[in-house]
Coordinates of C-alpha atoms in Angstrom, one line a residue:
M233 CA 0.0 0.0 0.0
S234 CA 1.4 3.4 -1.1
T235 CA 1.9 6.3 1.3
F236 CA -0.7 8.3 -0.6
Q237 CA -3.3 5.5 -0.2
R238 CA -2.5 5.2 3.5
N239 CA -3.0 9.0 3.9
M240 CA -6.3 8.9 2.1
D241 CA -7.5 6.0 4.2
R242 CA -6.6 7.8 7.3
L243 CA -8.3 11.0 6.1
F244 CA -11.7 9.2 5.3
V245 CA -11.6 6.7 8.1
F246 CA -10.3 8.9 11.0
Y247 CA -9.9 12.6 10.3
L248 CA -13.1 13.3 8.3
P249 CA -15.5 11.6 10.7
M250 CA -13.8 13.2 13.7
A251 CA -14.1 16.7 12.0
I252 CA -17.8 16.1 11.3
T253 CA -18.4 15.0 14.9
V254 CA -16.6 18.0 16.3
I255 CA -18.5 20.4 14.1
F256 CA -21.9 18.9 15.0
T257 CA -21.0 19.0 18.7
L258 CA -19.5 22.5 18.9
F259 CA -21.6 24.4 16.5
P260 CA -24.7 24.7 18.9
F261 CA -22.3 26.1 21.5
Y262 CA -20.8 28.6 19.0
W263 CA -24.2 29.7 17.9
T264 CA -25.4 30.3 21.4
I265 CA -22.4 32.4 22.3
N266 CA -22.7 34.2 19.0
T267 CA -26.3 35.1 19.7
A268 CA -25.6 36.1 23.3
F269 CA -23.2 38.9 22.2
K270 CA -25.4 40.1 19.2
P271 CA -27.7 43.2 19.4
E272 CA -31.4 42.3 19.2
G273 CA -31.7 43.6 15.7
D274 CA -28.8 41.5 14.4
I275 CA -30.2 38.2 15.8
V276 CA -33.2 38.1 13.5
K277 CA -31.6 39.9 10.6
S278 CA -31.6 38.1 7.2
P279 CA -29.3 36.7 6.0
L280 CA -28.0 35.3 9.2
E281 CA -24.6 36.5 10.4
Y282 CA -22.3 33.6 11.3
V283 CA -19.7 36.1 12.5
P284 CA -21.3 39.0 14.4
S285 CA -20.6 42.5 13.0
S286 CA -21.1 44.2 16.4
F287 CA -20.9 43.0 20.0
T288 CA -23.0 44.0 23.0
L289 CA -23.2 42.9 26.7
E290 CA -26.8 44.1 27.0
N291 CA -28.2 40.6 26.7
F292 CA -26.3 39.5 29.8
R293 CA -27.5 42.6 31.8
V294 CA -31.1 41.8 30.8
A295 CA -30.8 38.1 31.7
W296 CA -29.0 38.8 35.0
E297 CA -31.0 41.7 36.3
G298 CA -34.2 42.0 34.2
V299 CA -35.2 38.3 34.1
G300 CA -33.9 37.5 37.6
F301 CA -31.2 35.1 36.5
S302 CA -29.1 36.1 39.5
T303 CA -31.7 34.5 41.8
Y304 CA -32.0 31.4 39.8
F305 CA -28.2 31.1 39.8
Q306 CA -28.0 31.3 43.6
N307 CA -30.8 28.7 44.0
S308 CA -29.0 26.3 41.7
L309 CA -25.7 26.8 43.4
L310 CA -27.2 26.2 46.9
I311 CA -29.0 23.0 45.8
A312 CA -26.1 21.6 43.8
F313 CA -23.5 22.2 46.5
C314 CA -25.7 20.8 49.3
T315 CA -26.5 17.7 47.2
V316 CA -22.8 17.1 46.4
F317 CA -22.0 17.5 50.2
F318 CA -24.5 14.9 51.3
V319 CA -23.9 12.5 48.4
L320 CA -20.1 12.5 49.1
I321 CA -20.6 11.8 52.8
F322 CA -23.2 9.0 52.4
A323 CA -21.7 7.5 49.3
T324 CA -18.2 7.3 50.9
L325 CA -19.7 5.5 54.0
V326 CA -21.8 3.1 51.9
G327 CA -18.9 2.5 49.5
Y328 CA -16.6 1.8 52.4
A329 CA -19.0 -0.7 54.0
L330 CA -19.4 -2.5 50.6
S331 CA -15.7 -2.7 50.1
R332 CA -14.5 -3.7 53.5
Y333 CA -17.2 -5.7 55.1
R334 CA -18.7 -9.1 54.3
F335 CA -22.4 -9.6 55.1
K336 CA -25.3 -11.7 54.0
G337 CA -27.1 -10.3 51.0
K338 CA -24.2 -8.0 50.0
G339 CA -24.4 -9.0 46.3
A340 CA -28.2 -8.6 46.3
F341 CA -27.9 -5.2 47.9
M342 CA -25.4 -4.0 45.3
L343 CA -27.7 -5.3 42.6
L344 CA -30.6 -3.5 44.1
L345 CA -28.6 -0.2 44.1
L346 CA -27.9 -0.7 40.4
C347 CA -31.5 -1.6 39.6
T348 CA -32.7 1.7 41.1
Q349 CA -31.0 3.4 38.1
F350 CA -33.4 1.7 35.7
V351 CA -36.5 3.3 37.3
P352 CA -37.6 6.3 35.2
G353 CA -37.8 9.5 37.3
A354 CA -41.1 10.4 35.8
M355 CA -42.7 7.4 37.5
L356 CA -41.9 8.9 40.9
I357 CA -43.1 12.5 40.3
I358 CA -46.6 12.1 41.7
P359 CA -45.6 10.1 44.9
L360 CA -42.8 12.6 45.6
F361 CA -45.1 15.6 45.0
L362 CA -47.7 14.2 47.4
I363 CA -45.0 13.4 50.1
F364 CA -43.4 16.8 49.9
K365 CA -46.8 18.5 49.8
S366 CA -47.8 16.7 53.0
L367 CA -44.5 17.9 54.6
G368 CA -45.0 21.5 53.4
L369 CA -41.8 21.4 51.3
I370 CA -43.1 22.3 47.9
S371 CA -41.0 25.2 46.5
N372 CA -38.5 24.5 49.3
P373 CA -34.9 23.8 48.3
L374 CA -34.8 21.0 50.8
S375 CA -37.3 19.0 48.7
L376 CA -34.9 19.1 45.7
I377 CA -31.8 18.4 47.9
I378 CA -33.5 15.3 49.3
T379 CA -34.7 14.1 45.9
Y380 CA -31.4 14.6 44.2
T381 CA -29.4 13.0 47.0
T382 CA -31.7 10.0 47.0
F383 CA -31.3 9.5 43.2
Q384 CA -27.6 10.1 43.1
L385 CA -26.6 8.0 46.1
P386 CA -27.0 4.4 44.7
F387 CA -24.8 4.8 41.6
N388 CA -22.2 6.9 43.5
S389 CA -22.0 4.4 46.3
I390 CA -21.1 1.7 43.7
L391 CA -18.6 4.1 42.3
M392 CA -17.0 4.8 45.6
N393 CA -16.9 1.1 46.3
G394 CA -14.6 0.8 43.3
F395 CA -12.4 3.6 44.4
I396 CA -12.1 2.3 48.0
S397 CA -11.3 -1.2 46.9
N398 CA -8.1 0.1 45.3
V399 CA -6.9 1.5 48.6
P400 CA -4.5 -1.0 50.4
R401 CA -5.9 -2.4 53.6
E402 CA -2.4 -2.1 55.1
L403 CA -2.9 1.7 55.4
E404 CA -6.0 1.1 57.6
E405 CA -4.3 -1.6 59.7
A406 CA -1.3 0.7 60.4
A407 CA -3.6 3.5 61.4
M408 CA -5.6 1.2 63.8
V409 CA -2.3 0.0 65.3
D410 CA -1.6 3.7 66.1
G411 CA -4.9 4.0 67.9
C412 CA -7.4 5.3 65.3
N413 CA -10.9 4.0 65.3
R414 CA -12.9 3.1 62.2
L415 CA -14.3 6.7 61.6
Q416 CA -10.9 8.2 62.1
V417 CA -9.4 5.8 59.6
I418 CA -12.0 6.8 57.0
F419 CA -11.7 10.5 57.4
K420 CA -7.9 10.7 58.1
V421 CA -6.5 7.9 56.0
I422 CA -9.0 6.9 53.3
L423 CA -10.4 10.3 52.3
P424 CA -7.0 11.9 51.4
V425 CA -6.1 8.9 49.3
L426 CA -9.5 9.0 47.6
M427 CA -9.3 12.6 46.5
P428 CA -9.4 11.8 42.7
G429 CA -12.5 9.6 43.2
I430 CA -14.1 12.2 45.4
V431 CA -13.6 14.9 42.8
A432 CA -14.9 12.7 40.0
T433 CA -18.0 11.8 42.0
G434 CA -18.6 15.4 43.1
V435 CA -18.3 16.7 39.6
F436 CA -20.7 14.3 38.1
T437 CA -23.2 14.8 40.8
F438 CA -22.9 18.6 40.5
I439 CA -23.4 18.5 36.7
H440 CA -26.5 16.3 37.0
V441 CA -28.1 18.5 39.6
W442 CA -27.1 21.7 37.8
N443 CA -28.9 20.6 34.6
E444 CA -31.8 18.7 36.1
F445 CA -35.2 20.0 34.9
L446 CA -38.1 17.5 35.6
F447 CA -38.0 17.4 39.4
A448 CA -37.2 21.1 39.8
F449 CA -40.2 21.9 37.5
M450 CA -42.6 19.7 39.4
L451 CA -41.5 20.6 42.9
T452 CA -41.2 24.3 42.5
N453 CA -44.0 26.7 41.9
Q454 CA -42.6 30.0 43.2
E455 CA -40.5 32.1 40.8
E456 CA -38.0 33.2 43.5
R457 CA -37.3 29.4 44.0
F458 CA -36.6 28.6 40.4
T459 CA -33.4 26.9 39.4
L460 CA -31.5 27.8 36.2
P461 CA -33.2 25.2 33.9
I462 CA -36.6 26.4 35.0
G463 CA -35.7 30.0 34.6
L464 CA -34.5 29.3 31.1
S465 CA -37.7 27.6 30.2
Y466 CA -39.8 30.5 31.4
M467 CA -37.8 32.9 29.2
M468 CA -39.6 31.4 26.2
G469 CA -42.9 33.3 26.1
E470 CA -46.0 32.4 24.2
F471 CA -45.8 35.3 21.8
N472 CA -42.3 36.7 22.2
V473 CA -38.9 35.2 22.9
N474 CA -35.9 37.4 23.7
Y475 CA -33.3 35.2 22.0
G476 CA -30.4 37.3 23.0
A477 CA -31.2 37.1 26.8
L478 CA -32.1 33.4 26.4
A479 CA -28.7 32.8 24.8
A480 CA -26.9 34.9 27.4
G481 CA -28.7 32.9 30.2
S482 CA -27.5 29.7 28.6
V483 CA -23.9 31.0 28.5
I484 CA -24.1 31.9 32.2
A485 CA -25.5 28.4 33.0
L486 CA -22.5 26.9 31.1
I487 CA -19.8 28.7 33.0
P488 CA -19.8 26.8 36.3
A489 CA -19.8 23.4 34.5
I490 CA -17.0 24.4 32.2
L491 CA -14.9 25.8 35.1
M492 CA -15.4 22.7 37.2
F493 CA -14.4 20.4 34.4
A494 CA -11.4 22.5 33.6
Y495 CA -10.3 22.5 37.3
A496 CA -11.0 18.8 37.9
Q497 CA -9.9 17.3 34.6
K498 CA -6.8 15.5 36.0
H499 CA -8.7 14.2 39.0
L500 CA -11.5 13.0 36.7
V501 CA -9.2 10.9 34.6
N502 CA -7.4 9.4 37.6
G503 CA -10.7 8.8 39.5
L504 CA -12.5 7.1 36.7
G505 CA -9.5 5.0 36.0
G506 CA -9.5 3.9 39.7
A507 CA -13.2 3.1 39.5
V508 CA -12.8 0.9 36.4
K509 CA -9.9 -1.0 38.1
G510 CA -12.0 -1.5 41.2

């Protein structure tokens, strides 16, 4: 096979499909950012401008102050960070128990945790709504924190089990010889070693909660309690849509996720690798 033929095969088998995939993936993000910085008149101008001729920050001001995006942003941050905090604590303890203890029904319990991931969330909307209504927690952030923690805990417990299984037992035995009890071993020995896994688990939990729409929509009926996805949906009016502010709001919603992935990229790779080995 000639060099030219090998280069052509590589072009059509590898580079061309990869380029098409990248274009289809990144173009919606580019168009959102493009629209967010366009003046309102340029957004609907014909023909469409793929490269904006003028820039403005007015759309971000309208989204942040006029539409109330600052409130939605704070609500989402509160719910996401609280959920990550509780998921990490409970998932670490459950994962440790699954990794270090032998008990009857352990395999069935792990299977049950995995089976909960096959249950569609929409099936539980009505029971959850009735429960939280009877508790007076509708439009209360606590209802979403409890719901998200409950749904995120099973899978993340299995994930933490994989991480903890890779930690040598000798570290725990040495700590116990020095006088540490079981909880001290977990928080002083296991957690520092588990940092890549903790970051990976925390990032995935945060992103899921940050983008979740269905439960937030059903369990929140007061505008000042809306999360970002709900706020974005309400920006699409029946007769009029401010596309510039909507795009600006979408860009604002993307920023925390992008920053978190950029910061935690190394930990994510190491953490997921540890989970696969476990």
